[in-house]
PDB file of C-alpha atoms in Angstrom:
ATOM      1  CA  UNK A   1     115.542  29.043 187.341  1.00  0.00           C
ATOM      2  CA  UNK A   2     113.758  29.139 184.028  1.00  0.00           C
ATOM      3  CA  UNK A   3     110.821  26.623 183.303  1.00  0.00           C
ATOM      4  CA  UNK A   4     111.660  23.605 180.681  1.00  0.00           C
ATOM      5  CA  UNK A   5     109.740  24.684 177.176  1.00  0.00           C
ATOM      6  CA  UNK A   6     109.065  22.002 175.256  1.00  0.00           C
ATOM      7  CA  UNK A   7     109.235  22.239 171.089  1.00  0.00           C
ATOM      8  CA  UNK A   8     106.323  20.838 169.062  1.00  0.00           C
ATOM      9  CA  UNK A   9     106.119  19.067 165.442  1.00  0.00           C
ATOM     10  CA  UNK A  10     103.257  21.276 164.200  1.00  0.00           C
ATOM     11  CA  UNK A  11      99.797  20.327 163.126  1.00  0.00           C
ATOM     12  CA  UNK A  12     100.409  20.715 159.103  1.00  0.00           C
ATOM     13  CA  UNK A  13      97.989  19.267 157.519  1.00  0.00           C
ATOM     14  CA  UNK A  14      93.949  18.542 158.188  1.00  0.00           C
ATOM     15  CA  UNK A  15      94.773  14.763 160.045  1.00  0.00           C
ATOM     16  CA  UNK A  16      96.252  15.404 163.441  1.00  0.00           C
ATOM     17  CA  UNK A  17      96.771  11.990 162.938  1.00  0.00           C
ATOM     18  CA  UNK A  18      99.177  12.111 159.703  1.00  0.00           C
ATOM     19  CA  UNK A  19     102.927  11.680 160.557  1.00  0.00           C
ATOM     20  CA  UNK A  20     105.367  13.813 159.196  1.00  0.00           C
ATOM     21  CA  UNK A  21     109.271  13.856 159.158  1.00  0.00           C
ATOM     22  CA  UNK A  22     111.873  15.500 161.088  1.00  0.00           C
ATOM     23  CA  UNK A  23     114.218  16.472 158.222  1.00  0.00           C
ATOM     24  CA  UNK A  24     117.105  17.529 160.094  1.00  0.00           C
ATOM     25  CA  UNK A  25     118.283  19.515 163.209  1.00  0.00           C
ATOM     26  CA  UNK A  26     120.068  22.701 162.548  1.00  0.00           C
ATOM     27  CA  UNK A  27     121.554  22.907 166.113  1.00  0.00           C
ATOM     28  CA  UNK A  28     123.167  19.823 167.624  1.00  0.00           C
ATOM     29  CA  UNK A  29     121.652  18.355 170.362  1.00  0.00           C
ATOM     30  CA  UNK A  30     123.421  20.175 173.877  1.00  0.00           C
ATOM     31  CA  UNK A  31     123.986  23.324 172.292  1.00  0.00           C
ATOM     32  CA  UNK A  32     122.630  26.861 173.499  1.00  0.00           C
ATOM     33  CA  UNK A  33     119.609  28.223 171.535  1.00  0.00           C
ATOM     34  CA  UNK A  34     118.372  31.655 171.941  1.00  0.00           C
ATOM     35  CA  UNK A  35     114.312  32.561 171.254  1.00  0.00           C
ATOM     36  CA  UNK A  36     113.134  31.991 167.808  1.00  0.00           C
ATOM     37  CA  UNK A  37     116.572  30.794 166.657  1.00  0.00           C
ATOM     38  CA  UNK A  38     115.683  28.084 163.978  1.00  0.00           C
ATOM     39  CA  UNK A  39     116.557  24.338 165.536  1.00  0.00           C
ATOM     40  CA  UNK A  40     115.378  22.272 162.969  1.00  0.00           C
ATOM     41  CA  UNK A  41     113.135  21.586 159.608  1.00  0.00           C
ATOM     42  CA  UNK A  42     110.110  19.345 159.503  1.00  0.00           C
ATOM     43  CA  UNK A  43     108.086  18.685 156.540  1.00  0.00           C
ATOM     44  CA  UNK A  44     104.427  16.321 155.853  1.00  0.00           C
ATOM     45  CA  UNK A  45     102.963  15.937 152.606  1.00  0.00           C
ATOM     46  CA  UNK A  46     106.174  17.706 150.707  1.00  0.00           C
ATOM     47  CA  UNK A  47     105.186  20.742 152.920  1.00  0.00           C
ATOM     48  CA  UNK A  48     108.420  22.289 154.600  1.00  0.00           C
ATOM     49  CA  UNK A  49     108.619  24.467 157.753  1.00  0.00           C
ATOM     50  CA  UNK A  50     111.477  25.467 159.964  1.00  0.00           C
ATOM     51  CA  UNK A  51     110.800  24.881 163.549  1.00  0.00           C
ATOM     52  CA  UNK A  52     112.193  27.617 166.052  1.00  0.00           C
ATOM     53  CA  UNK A  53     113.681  27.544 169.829  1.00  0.00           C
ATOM     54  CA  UNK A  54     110.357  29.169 172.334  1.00  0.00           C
ATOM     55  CA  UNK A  55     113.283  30.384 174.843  1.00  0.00           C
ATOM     56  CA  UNK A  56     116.797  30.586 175.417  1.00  0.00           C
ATOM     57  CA  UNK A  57     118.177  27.761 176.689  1.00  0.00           C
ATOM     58  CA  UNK A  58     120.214  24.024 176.358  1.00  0.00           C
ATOM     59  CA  UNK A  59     118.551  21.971 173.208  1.00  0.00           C
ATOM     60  CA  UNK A  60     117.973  18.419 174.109  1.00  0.00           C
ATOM     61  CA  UNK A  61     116.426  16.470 171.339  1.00  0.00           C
ATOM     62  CA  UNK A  62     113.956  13.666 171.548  1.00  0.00           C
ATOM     63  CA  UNK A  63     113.816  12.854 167.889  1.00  0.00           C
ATOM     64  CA  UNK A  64     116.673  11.774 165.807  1.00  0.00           C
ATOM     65  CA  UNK A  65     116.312  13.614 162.362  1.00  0.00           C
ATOM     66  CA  UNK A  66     114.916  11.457 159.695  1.00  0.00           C
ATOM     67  CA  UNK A  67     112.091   9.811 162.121  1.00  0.00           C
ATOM     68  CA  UNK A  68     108.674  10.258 162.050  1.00  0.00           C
ATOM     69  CA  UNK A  69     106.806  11.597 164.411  1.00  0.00           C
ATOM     70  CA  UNK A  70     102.861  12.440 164.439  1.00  0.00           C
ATOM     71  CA  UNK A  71     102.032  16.094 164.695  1.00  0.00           C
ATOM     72  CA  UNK A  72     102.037  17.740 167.563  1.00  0.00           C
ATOM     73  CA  UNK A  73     104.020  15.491 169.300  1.00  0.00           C
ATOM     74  CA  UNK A  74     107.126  17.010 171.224  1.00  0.00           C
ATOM     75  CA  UNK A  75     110.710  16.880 169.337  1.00  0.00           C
ATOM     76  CA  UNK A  76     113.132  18.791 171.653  1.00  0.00           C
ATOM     77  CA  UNK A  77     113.171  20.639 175.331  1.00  0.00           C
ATOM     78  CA  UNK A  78     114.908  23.890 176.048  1.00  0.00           C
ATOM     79  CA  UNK A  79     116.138  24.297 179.683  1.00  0.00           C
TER      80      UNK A  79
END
């Protein structure tokens, strides 16, 4: 059975501190991802990135898009 992976906001900006945004989800929460498929779009400071899946797996969110959440904090699972 394959190991839960966990899916990061990443550090983007000099304050780990500094919360950014979860801009949206690009896979709905339950659906099968497969690795490095893109699951979602952050942004902090007007900086954009897309966030993608570390395995294959189930996406469970734990962020509804549109929160904030402080970098590095986790967003989703993959089991």
């Amino acid at each position: 059975m394959p190991a839960l992976s966990e899916i990061f906001f990443p550090q983007m900006s000099g304050d780990a501190n500094e919360l950014g945004v979860l801009v949206e989800w690009r896979v709905p929460n339950g659906q099968k991802v497969a690795p490095y498929q893109v699951v979602a779009e952050v942004t902090v400071n007007k900086f954009d990135a897309e966030i993608n899946s570390p395995a294959a797996g189930t996406l469970s969110w734990l962020v509804a898009a549109g929160e904030e959440v402080r970098q590095g904090d986790p967003i989703a699972t993959v089991d």
